[in-house]
Coordinates of C-alpha atoms in Angstrom, one line a residue:
Chain A
M132 CA -26.1 -8.5 -47.4
A133 CA -28.0 -7.8 -49.9
K134 CA -26.3 -4.8 -51.6
K135 CA -25.8 -5.1 -55.0
L136 CA -28.0 -8.1 -56.1
K137 CA -29.1 -7.9 -59.2
G138 CA -31.5 -9.5 -60.7
E139 CA -34.8 -10.6 -59.5
L140 CA -34.4 -14.6 -58.0
F141 CA -31.4 -15.6 -55.6
Y142 CA -31.5 -18.6 -53.3
L143 CA -30.3 -17.7 -49.3
S144 CA -27.0 -20.0 -49.3
A145 CA -24.0 -20.1 -46.0
N146 CA -21.8 -21.8 -44.9
D147 CA -22.6 -25.4 -42.0
L148 CA -21.2 -23.6 -38.7
K149 CA -19.6 -26.8 -37.8
T150 CA -18.3 -28.7 -40.8
G151 CA -18.4 -25.5 -42.9
E152 CA -20.0 -26.7 -45.4
V153 CA -22.8 -25.0 -48.2
V154 CA -25.8 -25.2 -47.6
Y155 CA -28.8 -23.3 -49.0
Y156 CA -31.9 -22.3 -46.9
S157 CA -34.4 -24.8 -47.9
N158 CA -38.5 -24.3 -46.4
K159 CA -37.5 -23.8 -42.4
S160 CA -34.0 -25.5 -42.7
W161 CA -30.7 -25.9 -44.4
S162 CA -29.8 -28.1 -47.2
K163 CA -26.6 -29.3 -49.3
N164 CA -28.8 -30.1 -51.5
L165 CA -29.3 -26.6 -54.5
K166 CA -32.7 -29.5 -55.4
E167 CA -34.1 -28.2 -52.1
A168 CA -32.8 -24.2 -51.3
R169 CA -35.8 -22.2 -51.9
V170 CA -35.6 -19.6 -54.3
I171 CA -36.1 -15.4 -53.4
R172 CA -37.8 -13.2 -55.2
R173 CA -36.3 -9.8 -55.1
E174 CA -39.2 -8.3 -53.2
E175 CA -38.3 -11.2 -50.5
I176 CA -34.5 -10.0 -50.0
E177 CA -35.7 -7.9 -46.5
E178 CA -37.3 -10.9 -45.0
F179 CA -34.7 -13.4 -46.0
E180 CA -32.5 -11.2 -44.8
R181 CA -33.6 -11.6 -41.7
I182 CA -33.8 -15.0 -41.6
A183 CA -30.5 -15.7 -42.7
E184 CA -29.3 -13.2 -39.1
L185 CA -31.8 -14.9 -36.5
N186 CA -29.3 -18.4 -38.0
E187 CA -26.5 -16.7 -37.3
K188 CA -27.8 -16.1 -34.1
K189 CA -28.1 -19.5 -33.3
C190 CA -25.4 -20.7 -34.4
K191 CA -26.3 -22.3 -37.5
I192 CA -24.5 -21.1 -40.5
I193 CA -22.5 -18.0 -40.5
S194 CA -21.5 -15.5 -43.9
P195 CA -24.6 -16.4 -45.2
I196 CA -24.5 -14.7 -49.1
F197 CA -27.6 -13.8 -51.9
V198 CA -27.0 -16.1 -54.5
E199 CA -27.9 -14.4 -57.8
L200 CA -30.1 -16.6 -59.7
S201 CA -31.1 -15.7 -64.0
D202 CA -34.8 -15.4 -65.6
D203 CA -35.1 -19.6 -65.9
G204 CA -34.1 -19.7 -62.4
K205 CA -29.6 -20.7 -63.2
I206 CA -27.0 -19.9 -61.5
K207 CA -25.7 -16.7 -62.4
K208 CA -21.7 -15.7 -61.4
L209 CA -19.1 -18.4 -61.8
R210 CA -18.4 -18.1 -57.9
D211 CA -21.8 -19.0 -57.4
I212 CA -21.8 -22.0 -59.8
I213 CA -17.8 -23.8 -58.1
R214 CA -19.8 -23.0 -54.1
Y215 CA -22.6 -25.7 -55.8
K216 CA -20.6 -28.0 -57.6
G217 CA -17.3 -28.2 -56.5
I218 CA -13.5 -27.4 -57.4
T219 CA -14.0 -26.7 -61.6
F220 CA -10.4 -29.4 -61.3
Chain B
M207 CA 16.5 -29.4 -36.7
Y208 CA 15.0 -27.4 -34.1
K209 CA 13.5 -29.3 -31.2
Y210 CA 11.3 -27.8 -29.0
S211 CA 12.2 -26.9 -25.5
E212 CA 9.6 -27.7 -22.2
K213 CA 8.9 -24.0 -22.8
D214 CA 8.1 -24.1 -26.3
K215 CA 6.4 -27.1 -25.8
Q216 CA 4.1 -26.2 -23.1
I217 CA 2.7 -22.7 -25.2
V218 CA 1.4 -24.9 -27.9
K219 CA 0.2 -26.9 -25.8
N220 CA -1.8 -23.9 -24.4
R221 CA -2.7 -21.9 -27.3
T222 CA -4.4 -25.6 -28.0
K223 CA -6.3 -26.1 -25.2
E224 CA -7.4 -23.0 -25.0
F225 CA -8.4 -22.4 -28.3
S226 CA -10.4 -25.7 -28.3
L227 CA -12.2 -24.3 -25.5
Q228 CA -13.0 -21.4 -28.5
V229 CA -14.8 -23.8 -30.9
K230 CA -16.3 -25.1 -27.7
R231 CA -17.6 -21.7 -27.1
R232 CA -18.3 -20.4 -29.9
I233 CA -20.6 -23.6 -31.7
D234 CA -22.4 -24.0 -28.0
G235 CA -23.4 -19.5 -28.5
Y236 CA -21.3 -17.6 -26.2
L237 CA -19.0 -16.3 -29.1
T238 CA -20.3 -14.9 -32.1
E239 CA -18.7 -15.3 -35.5
E240 CA -17.9 -11.7 -35.5
E241 CA -15.7 -12.2 -32.1
F242 CA -14.0 -15.9 -32.1
K243 CA -12.7 -14.9 -36.7
P244 CA -9.8 -13.0 -35.6
L245 CA -9.3 -15.7 -32.4
R246 CA -9.6 -18.5 -35.8
L247 CA -8.0 -16.7 -37.7
M248 CA -5.1 -16.5 -35.3
N249 CA -4.3 -20.5 -35.5
G250 CA -4.4 -20.3 -39.3
L251 CA -8.2 -20.7 -39.4
Y252 CA -9.9 -19.7 -42.6
L253 CA -13.7 -19.8 -43.9
Q254 CA -13.7 -20.2 -47.8
L255 CA -15.7 -20.7 -50.8
H256 CA -17.0 -24.3 -49.9
A257 CA -15.0 -24.9 -46.3
Y258 CA -12.9 -24.3 -43.4
M259 CA -8.8 -23.6 -44.4
L260 CA -6.2 -24.6 -42.2
R261 CA -2.5 -23.2 -42.9
V262 CA -0.7 -24.3 -41.3
A263 CA 2.9 -23.4 -40.1
I264 CA 6.2 -24.9 -41.5
P265 CA 9.4 -22.7 -39.2
Y266 CA 11.4 -21.6 -42.3
G267 CA 10.2 -24.3 -44.7
E268 CA 11.6 -26.9 -42.5
L269 CA 10.4 -30.8 -41.6
S270 CA 10.9 -34.2 -40.4
H271 CA 9.7 -37.4 -41.5
Q272 CA 7.7 -37.7 -38.3
Q273 CA 6.3 -33.6 -38.9
L274 CA 5.4 -34.3 -43.5
H275 CA 3.7 -37.9 -41.9
K276 CA 1.5 -36.0 -39.9
L277 CA 1.0 -34.2 -42.1
A278 CA -0.3 -36.8 -44.2
E279 CA -2.4 -38.5 -41.7
I280 CA -4.2 -35.0 -40.7
S281 CA -5.3 -35.1 -44.8
E282 CA -6.8 -38.4 -44.3
K283 CA -8.3 -38.2 -40.8
Y284 CA -9.7 -34.8 -41.7
D285 CA -9.6 -33.2 -44.9
K286 CA -9.6 -34.7 -48.1
N287 CA -6.7 -37.0 -48.6
Y288 CA -4.2 -34.1 -49.7
G289 CA -2.5 -30.5 -48.4
H290 CA -1.2 -27.7 -50.2
F291 CA 2.3 -26.5 -50.1
T292 CA 1.8 -22.5 -50.4
T293 CA 4.7 -19.6 -51.3
R294 CA 5.3 -19.6 -47.8
Q295 CA 6.6 -22.7 -47.5
N296 CA 3.1 -23.2 -45.3
I297 CA 0.5 -26.3 -45.8
Q298 CA -3.0 -25.6 -46.4
F299 CA -6.3 -28.2 -45.9
N300 CA -8.5 -27.6 -47.7
W301 CA -11.2 -28.9 -46.2
P302 CA -11.5 -28.8 -42.3
K303 CA -14.7 -29.3 -39.9
L304 CA -14.7 -26.5 -37.5
E305 CA -15.5 -28.8 -34.4
D306 CA -12.5 -31.2 -35.4
V307 CA -9.6 -28.1 -35.8
P308 CA -9.2 -29.1 -31.9
K309 CA -8.4 -32.5 -32.1
I310 CA -5.7 -31.2 -35.4
L311 CA -4.0 -28.7 -33.6
E312 CA -3.0 -31.6 -31.0
E313 CA -2.2 -33.3 -33.3
L314 CA 0.0 -31.2 -34.7
A315 CA 1.6 -30.4 -31.0
N316 CA 2.0 -33.7 -30.8
V317 CA 4.1 -33.1 -33.4
E318 CA 6.3 -30.1 -32.7
M319 CA 3.8 -28.1 -35.1
H320 CA 1.5 -25.8 -34.8
A321 CA -0.7 -23.5 -36.2
I322 CA 0.5 -20.3 -34.6
Q323 CA 0.0 -16.5 -36.9
T324 CA 0.2 -18.4 -40.0
S325 CA -2.8 -15.7 -40.0
G326 CA -3.9 -12.0 -39.0
N327 CA -2.1 -9.1 -38.5
C328 CA 1.1 -10.6 -36.9
I329 CA 4.3 -11.5 -37.9
R330 CA 3.8 -14.2 -39.6
N331 CA 5.7 -17.7 -40.4
I332 CA 9.3 -16.5 -41.3
S333 CA 10.7 -17.2 -44.6
C334 CA 14.0 -18.6 -45.3
D335 CA 16.7 -20.1 -48.4
H336 CA 15.4 -23.4 -48.5
F337 CA 19.3 -24.8 -49.5
A338 CA 20.6 -22.5 -46.0
G339 CA 22.2 -24.4 -44.6
I340 CA 23.8 -26.7 -47.9
N341 CA 25.2 -24.1 -50.0
K342 CA 28.0 -23.3 -50.5
Q343 CA 28.3 -19.7 -51.5
E344 CA 26.1 -18.8 -47.6
V345 CA 28.3 -17.0 -45.6
E346 CA 26.7 -18.5 -42.2
D347 CA 23.5 -21.4 -42.3
P348 CA 20.7 -18.4 -41.1
R349 CA 18.2 -21.1 -40.3
P350 CA 19.2 -20.5 -36.1
W351 CA 18.9 -17.2 -37.1
C352 CA 15.5 -17.8 -38.1
E353 CA 14.5 -20.0 -35.3
I354 CA 15.4 -16.8 -32.9
I355 CA 12.9 -14.7 -35.3
R356 CA 10.7 -17.1 -34.2
K357 CA 10.8 -17.2 -30.7
W358 CA 10.7 -13.7 -30.1
S359 CA 8.4 -12.8 -33.1
T360 CA 5.7 -16.2 -31.3
F361 CA 2.6 -14.6 -29.3
H362 CA 4.6 -10.8 -28.7
P363 CA 2.3 -9.0 -26.9
E364 CA 3.4 -5.8 -28.9
F365 CA 3.8 -6.6 -32.4
S366 CA -0.1 -9.9 -31.4
F367 CA -2.6 -6.4 -33.7
L368 CA -0.3 -4.4 -36.1
P369 CA -1.2 -2.2 -38.8
R370 CA -2.0 -5.3 -41.2
K371 CA 0.6 -8.6 -41.6
F372 CA 3.9 -9.1 -41.5
K373 CA 6.2 -11.4 -43.2
I374 CA 10.0 -11.9 -42.7
A375 CA 12.2 -13.6 -45.0
V376 CA 16.4 -14.6 -43.9
I377 CA 19.0 -15.9 -47.1
A378 CA 22.3 -15.7 -46.3
S379 CA 23.9 -16.1 -49.5
E380 CA 23.4 -13.5 -53.1
N381 CA 21.5 -15.7 -54.2
D382 CA 17.3 -15.6 -53.5
R383 CA 16.3 -18.2 -53.1
A384 CA 13.5 -16.7 -51.0
A385 CA 11.8 -13.8 -52.8
M386 CA 13.8 -11.7 -49.5
K387 CA 12.3 -8.2 -50.9
V388 CA 9.2 -8.8 -52.0
H389 CA 9.2 -8.8 -47.9
D390 CA 7.5 -6.3 -45.1
I391 CA 11.7 -7.5 -44.1
G392 CA 14.4 -9.1 -45.9
L393 CA 18.0 -10.3 -43.7
R394 CA 20.6 -10.7 -46.0
L395 CA 23.4 -12.2 -44.1
I396 CA 26.8 -10.9 -45.3
K397 CA 30.0 -10.3 -44.4
K398 CA 32.6 -6.9 -43.3
E399 CA 36.3 -7.3 -42.9
G400 CA 35.7 -10.2 -41.2
E401 CA 32.8 -9.9 -39.9
T402 CA 28.8 -11.2 -40.3
G403 CA 26.0 -9.1 -40.4
F404 CA 22.9 -8.3 -41.4
E405 CA 22.1 -6.5 -45.0
V406 CA 18.1 -4.6 -43.6
Y407 CA 16.0 -3.3 -46.1
V408 CA 12.3 -3.0 -45.6
G409 CA 9.6 -2.4 -47.6
G410 CA 8.5 -4.9 -50.3
G411 CA 5.4 -6.1 -51.2
Q412 CA 2.9 -7.6 -53.5
G413 CA -0.6 -7.3 -53.5
R414 CA -1.9 -4.4 -55.4
S415 CA 1.0 -1.9 -55.0
P416 CA 4.3 -4.3 -54.8
F417 CA 6.8 -3.0 -53.8
I418 CA 11.1 -4.1 -54.1
A419 CA 12.5 -3.3 -50.0
K420 CA 14.7 -0.5 -50.0
K421 CA 17.9 -1.1 -48.2
I422 CA 18.1 0.6 -44.6
K423 CA 20.7 -0.8 -42.5
G424 CA 24.1 -1.7 -44.7
F425 CA 25.6 -3.9 -41.7
L426 CA 23.5 -4.6 -38.7
K427 CA 25.6 -6.7 -35.5
K428 CA 23.7 -9.9 -35.3
K429 CA 23.6 -9.1 -31.5
H430 CA 21.1 -6.2 -32.6
L431 CA 19.4 -7.9 -34.9
L432 CA 15.9 -8.1 -31.8
N433 CA 16.7 -4.8 -31.1
Y434 CA 16.7 -3.0 -34.4
L435 CA 13.7 -6.1 -35.1
E436 CA 12.3 -4.4 -32.3
A437 CA 12.4 -1.7 -33.6
I438 CA 11.0 -1.5 -36.8
L439 CA 8.0 -2.6 -35.8
S440 CA 7.4 -0.3 -33.0
V441 CA 7.8 2.8 -35.8
Y442 CA 5.7 0.6 -38.0
N443 CA 2.7 -0.6 -35.2
E444 CA 3.5 3.3 -34.3
L445 CA 2.9 5.1 -37.5
G446 CA 1.6 2.4 -40.0
R447 CA -1.9 2.7 -41.1
R448 CA -5.0 1.4 -39.5
D449 CA -7.7 3.3 -41.6
N450 CA -7.7 2.3 -45.1
I451 CA -6.6 -1.6 -45.1
Y452 CA -5.3 -1.8 -48.7
K453 CA -3.0 0.6 -47.0
A454 CA -1.6 -0.3 -43.7
R455 CA 1.3 -2.3 -44.9
I456 CA 4.4 -1.1 -43.9
K457 CA 5.6 -0.7 -47.9
I458 CA 2.7 2.4 -48.4
L459 CA 4.3 3.3 -45.4
I460 CA 7.8 3.8 -46.5
N461 CA 6.5 5.1 -49.9
E462 CA 4.5 7.8 -47.6
L463 CA 7.2 8.4 -44.9
G464 CA 10.3 8.9 -47.6
E465 CA 13.7 5.8 -46.7
K466 CA 15.0 8.0 -45.0
K467 CA 13.1 9.0 -42.7
L468 CA 11.8 6.5 -42.2
K469 CA 15.5 5.2 -41.3
D470 CA 16.1 8.4 -39.0
L471 CA 12.2 6.9 -36.9
V472 CA 13.6 2.7 -36.5
D473 CA 17.6 4.4 -35.5
E474 CA 16.3 6.8 -33.4
R475 CA 14.4 3.7 -32.0
F476 CA 17.3 1.8 -32.5
K477 CA 19.2 3.8 -30.1
K478 CA 16.8 4.1 -26.7
F479 CA 17.0 -0.5 -26.7
F480 CA 21.1 -0.5 -27.4
E481 CA 22.2 -3.0 -25.6
K482 CA 19.7 -2.7 -22.8
K483 CA 16.6 -4.8 -24.0
L484 CA 17.1 -7.8 -26.0
T485 CA 20.6 -8.3 -26.8
L486 CA 22.0 -11.6 -27.8
G487 CA 24.5 -13.4 -26.5
V488 CA 26.6 -16.4 -27.1
T489 CA 25.7 -19.2 -24.9
E490 CA 22.1 -18.5 -26.0
L491 CA 22.2 -18.2 -29.0
E492 CA 25.6 -21.2 -30.1
E493 CA 22.3 -23.3 -28.2
I494 CA 20.0 -22.4 -30.9
K495 CA 22.8 -23.4 -32.5
K496 CA 23.3 -26.5 -32.0
S497 CA 19.5 -28.0 -33.3
F498 CA 20.9 -27.2 -37.0
Q499 CA 24.3 -28.8 -37.5
L500 CA 24.8 -31.2 -39.8
P501 CA 23.8 -35.2 -40.0
F502 CA 26.3 -36.2 -41.1
D503 CA 30.8 -36.2 -41.3
K504 CA 31.2 -34.0 -43.8
N505 CA 34.0 -36.5 -44.6
I506 CA 32.1 -39.2 -46.7
R507 CA 32.8 -39.7 -50.2
S508 CA 30.5 -41.0 -52.4
E509 CA 30.1 -41.3 -55.7
V510 CA 26.2 -41.7 -58.2
P511 CA 26.0 -45.3 -59.7
K512 CA 26.9 -45.3 -63.0
I513 CA 23.5 -46.4 -64.6
K514 CA 22.3 -45.8 -67.9
N515 CA 18.9 -44.7 -67.7
K516 CA 18.1 -41.5 -70.1
D517 CA 15.0 -40.9 -67.7
F518 CA 16.9 -40.9 -64.7
K519 CA 20.3 -38.7 -66.4
I520 CA 17.2 -36.9 -67.3
W521 CA 15.8 -35.9 -63.9
R522 CA 18.8 -35.8 -62.5
D523 CA 20.6 -33.0 -64.8
Q524 CA 16.3 -30.9 -64.5
N525 CA 16.1 -32.2 -60.5
V526 CA 19.4 -32.6 -58.4
L527 CA 21.7 -29.6 -57.1
N528 CA 25.2 -30.0 -55.5
H529 CA 25.4 -30.0 -52.2
K530 CA 27.9 -27.8 -50.1
Y531 CA 29.9 -31.4 -49.3
D532 CA 30.5 -33.7 -51.9
G533 CA 29.8 -36.3 -51.0
H534 CA 26.3 -35.6 -50.8
S535 CA 22.9 -33.9 -53.0
I536 CA 20.6 -32.3 -53.1
V537 CA 17.1 -33.4 -55.0
M538 CA 14.7 -31.5 -56.1
V539 CA 11.1 -32.9 -55.5
S540 CA 8.6 -31.4 -58.1
L541 CA 5.1 -30.4 -56.7
K542 CA 4.0 -30.1 -60.8
Q543 CA 3.1 -32.8 -61.7
Y544 CA 1.8 -32.6 -64.7
G545 CA -1.9 -31.2 -65.5
K546 CA -1.5 -31.1 -61.5
P547 CA -2.5 -28.5 -58.9
P548 CA 0.4 -27.1 -58.2
G549 CA 1.9 -28.0 -54.5
D550 CA -0.4 -30.4 -54.1
A551 CA 0.4 -33.4 -52.3
S552 CA -1.3 -36.4 -52.0
A553 CA -1.4 -38.6 -47.9
L554 CA 0.1 -41.3 -49.8
Q555 CA 2.8 -39.5 -52.1
M556 CA 3.8 -37.8 -48.5
K557 CA 3.4 -40.8 -46.1
S558 CA 6.2 -41.7 -48.7
L559 CA 8.5 -39.1 -49.0
S560 CA 8.9 -39.1 -45.4
E561 CA 10.0 -43.1 -45.5
I562 CA 13.0 -41.8 -48.5
A563 CA 13.7 -39.0 -46.3
K564 CA 13.5 -41.4 -43.3
K565 CA 15.8 -43.6 -45.7
Y566 CA 18.0 -41.5 -47.9
S567 CA 18.1 -37.7 -47.1
Y568 CA 18.1 -38.3 -42.6
G569 CA 14.7 -37.4 -41.5
E570 CA 14.9 -34.0 -43.5
I571 CA 12.5 -33.2 -46.2
R572 CA 12.4 -28.8 -46.7
V573 CA 9.4 -26.4 -48.3
T574 CA 10.4 -24.6 -51.2
H575 CA 8.2 -20.9 -51.5
E576 CA 8.0 -22.0 -55.2
Q577 CA 5.6 -24.7 -53.3
N578 CA 8.1 -27.8 -54.2
L579 CA 10.1 -30.2 -51.9
V580 CA 13.3 -30.4 -51.2
L581 CA 15.1 -33.7 -49.9
P582 CA 18.2 -31.9 -48.3
H583 CA 21.2 -34.6 -47.9
V584 CA 21.0 -37.4 -50.2
L585 CA 24.1 -39.5 -50.4
N586 CA 24.8 -40.0 -54.3
S587 CA 25.0 -42.7 -54.9
N588 CA 21.9 -43.0 -53.1
L589 CA 20.7 -40.8 -56.5
Y590 CA 19.2 -43.7 -58.3
S591 CA 17.1 -45.4 -55.5
V592 CA 15.4 -41.8 -54.9
W593 CA 14.7 -41.0 -58.2
T594 CA 13.1 -45.4 -58.7
D595 CA 11.8 -44.5 -54.9
L596 CA 10.5 -41.0 -56.5
K597 CA 9.1 -42.3 -60.0
K598 CA 6.4 -45.0 -57.8
I599 CA 4.7 -42.3 -56.8
K600 CA 5.0 -39.7 -59.3
L601 CA 7.3 -37.2 -57.9
A602 CA 10.0 -37.2 -60.1
T603 CA 8.7 -35.1 -62.6
A604 CA 11.9 -33.7 -64.2
N605 CA 10.3 -29.8 -64.3
I606 CA 12.4 -27.7 -61.5
G607 CA 12.9 -24.1 -63.3
L608 CA 11.1 -25.5 -65.8
I609 CA 8.0 -23.6 -67.9
T610 CA 5.7 -25.8 -66.3
D611 CA 7.6 -25.0 -63.0
T612 CA 4.3 -22.6 -61.8
I613 CA 3.9 -20.8 -58.5
C614 CA 0.0 -20.4 -58.7
C615 CA -2.3 -19.7 -55.7
P616 CA -5.7 -21.6 -55.2
G617 CA -7.6 -19.0 -57.2
M618 CA -11.6 -18.7 -57.6
D619 CA -11.5 -23.1 -57.4
Y620 CA -10.8 -22.2 -53.7
C621 CA -11.0 -18.7 -51.6
A622 CA -12.5 -16.1 -51.2
L623 CA -11.4 -13.9 -52.5
A624 CA -10.1 -14.3 -55.8
T625 CA -11.8 -12.5 -58.7
A626 CA -10.4 -15.7 -61.5
R627 CA -9.8 -19.1 -61.3
S628 CA -6.0 -20.2 -61.3
I629 CA -4.8 -23.1 -60.8
P630 CA -7.1 -24.6 -64.4
I631 CA -4.8 -21.8 -65.5
S632 CA -1.1 -23.5 -64.4
Q633 CA -2.7 -26.9 -65.8
K634 CA -3.6 -26.4 -68.9
I635 CA 0.1 -24.4 -69.3
S636 CA 1.6 -27.5 -68.0
Q637 CA 0.2 -30.2 -70.1
H638 CA 0.7 -27.3 -73.2
F639 CA 4.2 -27.3 -72.5
K640 CA 4.9 -30.5 -71.0
N641 CA 7.2 -32.0 -74.5
Q642 CA 10.4 -32.3 -72.6
L643 CA 12.7 -31.3 -74.5
L644 CA 10.4 -28.0 -75.5
Q645 CA 11.5 -27.3 -72.1
K646 CA 14.7 -27.8 -71.7
K647 CA 14.9 -26.1 -74.8
I648 CA 12.9 -23.0 -73.8
G649 CA 15.0 -23.3 -71.1
K650 CA 14.6 -21.3 -67.4
I651 CA 12.0 -19.6 -67.2
K652 CA 8.7 -18.2 -63.5
I653 CA 5.6 -17.9 -65.3
K654 CA 3.2 -16.6 -62.0
I655 CA 0.0 -17.4 -61.2
S656 CA -2.5 -14.8 -58.7
G657 CA -5.9 -15.2 -58.6
C658 CA -6.4 -12.2 -58.6
I659 CA -5.2 -8.7 -56.9
N660 CA -3.9 -9.8 -53.7
A661 CA -0.7 -11.7 -55.4
C662 CA -0.6 -14.9 -53.2
G663 CA 1.0 -16.5 -56.5
H664 CA 4.0 -13.6 -57.2
H665 CA 2.9 -12.7 -59.9
H666 CA 4.5 -9.2 -59.8
V667 CA 7.2 -11.0 -59.6
G668 CA 7.0 -13.6 -62.9
N669 CA 9.3 -13.5 -65.7
I670 CA 5.3 -13.9 -67.1
G671 CA 3.2 -13.4 -64.7
I672 CA -0.3 -13.5 -65.3
L673 CA -3.4 -12.3 -63.2
G674 CA -7.1 -13.6 -62.9
L675 CA -9.7 -10.9 -63.1
D676 CA -13.1 -10.4 -63.4
K677 CA -14.2 -8.5 -66.5
N678 CA -18.1 -8.1 -66.6
G679 CA -19.2 -11.1 -64.4
E680 CA -16.3 -12.7 -67.2
E681 CA -12.5 -14.3 -65.9
S682 CA -9.3 -12.5 -67.7
Y683 CA -6.0 -12.9 -67.4
Q684 CA -3.8 -9.7 -67.3
I685 CA 0.4 -10.5 -68.7
S686 CA 2.9 -9.3 -67.3
L687 CA 6.0 -9.5 -67.8
G688 CA 10.0 -8.7 -67.4
G689 CA 9.2 -10.0 -63.0
S690 CA 12.0 -11.4 -61.2
A691 CA 12.0 -12.2 -57.1
D692 CA 15.6 -13.5 -57.4
E693 CA 18.8 -12.2 -56.1
K694 CA 17.0 -9.3 -59.4
T695 CA 13.9 -8.8 -57.7
N696 CA 11.7 -7.3 -60.3
I697 CA 8.6 -6.2 -60.2
G698 CA 6.7 -7.2 -64.0
Q699 CA 5.4 -4.7 -66.1
I700 CA 1.8 -5.2 -68.0
V701 CA 1.8 -5.6 -71.8
G702 CA -1.3 -4.2 -72.2
P703 CA -5.5 -5.7 -72.0
S704 CA -5.6 -9.3 -70.9
F705 CA -7.4 -12.4 -72.6
T706 CA -10.1 -14.4 -71.9
E707 CA -9.3 -18.1 -70.4
D708 CA -9.4 -19.3 -73.9
K709 CA -6.7 -17.0 -75.4
L710 CA -3.4 -17.5 -73.4
I711 CA -2.5 -20.1 -74.1
S712 CA -1.8 -18.8 -77.8
A713 CA -0.6 -15.2 -75.7
I714 CA 1.5 -17.4 -73.7
E715 CA 2.9 -18.8 -76.2
T716 CA 3.8 -16.0 -79.0
I717 CA 5.8 -14.7 -75.7
I718 CA 8.0 -17.6 -75.7
K719 CA 8.3 -17.7 -79.5
T720 CA 8.8 -13.9 -79.6
Y721 CA 12.0 -14.2 -76.5
E722 CA 13.3 -16.9 -79.1
D723 CA 13.7 -14.8 -81.8
N724 CA 15.6 -12.3 -79.4
R725 CA 17.9 -14.6 -77.8
L726 CA 21.3 -15.2 -78.9
N727 CA 22.0 -18.7 -77.7
L728 CA 21.2 -20.8 -74.7
E729 CA 22.1 -19.4 -72.2
D730 CA 21.0 -16.4 -73.1
D731 CA 17.3 -16.4 -70.1
F732 CA 14.0 -15.3 -70.7
I733 CA 14.9 -11.6 -68.3
S734 CA 18.0 -10.6 -70.7
V735 CA 15.7 -10.8 -73.9
F736 CA 13.6 -9.3 -72.0
N737 CA 16.0 -7.1 -70.8
R738 CA 18.0 -5.9 -73.9
V739 CA 14.5 -6.1 -76.6
G740 CA 11.8 -3.9 -74.2
I741 CA 8.0 -4.5 -73.6
D742 CA 7.2 -2.4 -76.8
K743 CA 8.6 -6.0 -78.8
F744 CA 6.8 -8.5 -76.6
K745 CA 2.9 -5.4 -77.1
Q746 CA 3.6 -5.0 -81.0
D747 CA 3.9 -9.5 -81.3
L748 CA 2.1 -10.5 -79.0
Y749 CA -1.2 -8.1 -79.8
E750 CA -0.6 -8.9 -83.4
K751 CA -1.1 -12.4 -83.2
N752 CA -4.2 -12.5 -80.4
N753 CA -6.7 -10.3 -80.6
S754 CA -7.7 -9.6 -76.1

């Protein structure tokens, strides 16, 4: 999951198992609202990888990923922006 | 149209029940995602960027009006009021919930549809000429053969875990409207010394290594079709690579072994099966053929109403073709409304079209691999009414075969594999070139757009192919020229460095200008000009006028 990640700040995101919707890890739960997403620092990645794994096992989420953020906390990659904002047309 | 037998119905019903239980076990935690993924894929269920995606099979691109109506209902009940017709004549729903999928499959089964083998490493939905049975040039209707292959390949125990996915297309005339030579197996019905049989092509495909299929059998007797297919598949199943996903398709096998070696291996295996295993009997064949009879009397005569309406004339000239039988016409329904995503149809459009098909096309609809729909048998006297009704639902865009009739994959707006967006590119092209006179002046041309190297948008075989790439985090678009998916199938040549999105339209304009400047007359099409002038001229003009 954490391979090839660039930068220092991230969100933990995934898809909800039952609905497929994009969700973000907030504190102790998953939210569709990006504003509630917990910002994760590089040194915390291993801890949140374990959280993702546990939540996969609990059948809450699938396909967890770390979303790279810029220094000012904005989502960097177009793919992740599309996941957050929806289709672009 | 083919109607399910009791056995077919039972098979689909059982599978739906089985998958419902698998979904329940997954949600309840008895199956991990690793265990569940191959099961959901075998039922056409992917996970994309925003949601699950369900791909529903439309066998050889043929739909009844009831089925189209059901697809519309499903999009309303379980999705976001639209469906997306794909480049393999299927339909995809982009937003279903996992917990709803069993109900969707149940509803599909009620109208003799399913999502079986629309994904996974198995034999996928069989593609066919969308003018099967209605064009004068074909030697016979290929649809019964598609149905026979469908029956043979569905749940084939030996071929459910092939090295990689496997696609088959069947055509029956010189004109290839099914991109047959970029399939793993392409079959063309031909007539030789009074007998009809198959030419067999193997190893075509697109993706990161595009290949044109090679002819390995000049004439195969019809009764041996399944034994020969069985021979090809069993050789592939045994020798196809499983160690590297990028080298697992049969196109790689034939290129590694050589055409002759593969042919010899297939022939050797075929001899073992010859007249022992799956020889087709006349009775079974005739029984299947009954499902594909014309729904009207061949002798019906009918004239197009003499109506003076400029727009109707433009539409008729562009979207209406001659039927095999004179009293009827073939109506192409463009899913390329200007500025809209290619291949998308709203629930309202699908419902209304279902009614139009019921009223005017004996309840039949076809899906083309170029992401349009077809009303296959419209009585000439009804053409004006059909046009009027299509116009009401914005399905009368008169652009079939023109520059705005692009093929396009879902791209990064939906797809988890994509490296760039493709739909917005298609929309820009469509908006830029939508002037009818301009389009007519440019003439027939195929632009095909893929959002990644997997080439679902068929960019390799576009006259102008556009491939979306990720260049250091930015979208960029590589252009190839000279590709073709028809009877003169050709893989396009990459013209040079890629373009950013904002420079792409200008680049396409330059390509069109080079083409127009070098045309001998208005009949001279893009491929003829490209083959005559060569890529260097296009390259020179392109990079002189557009900095990539």
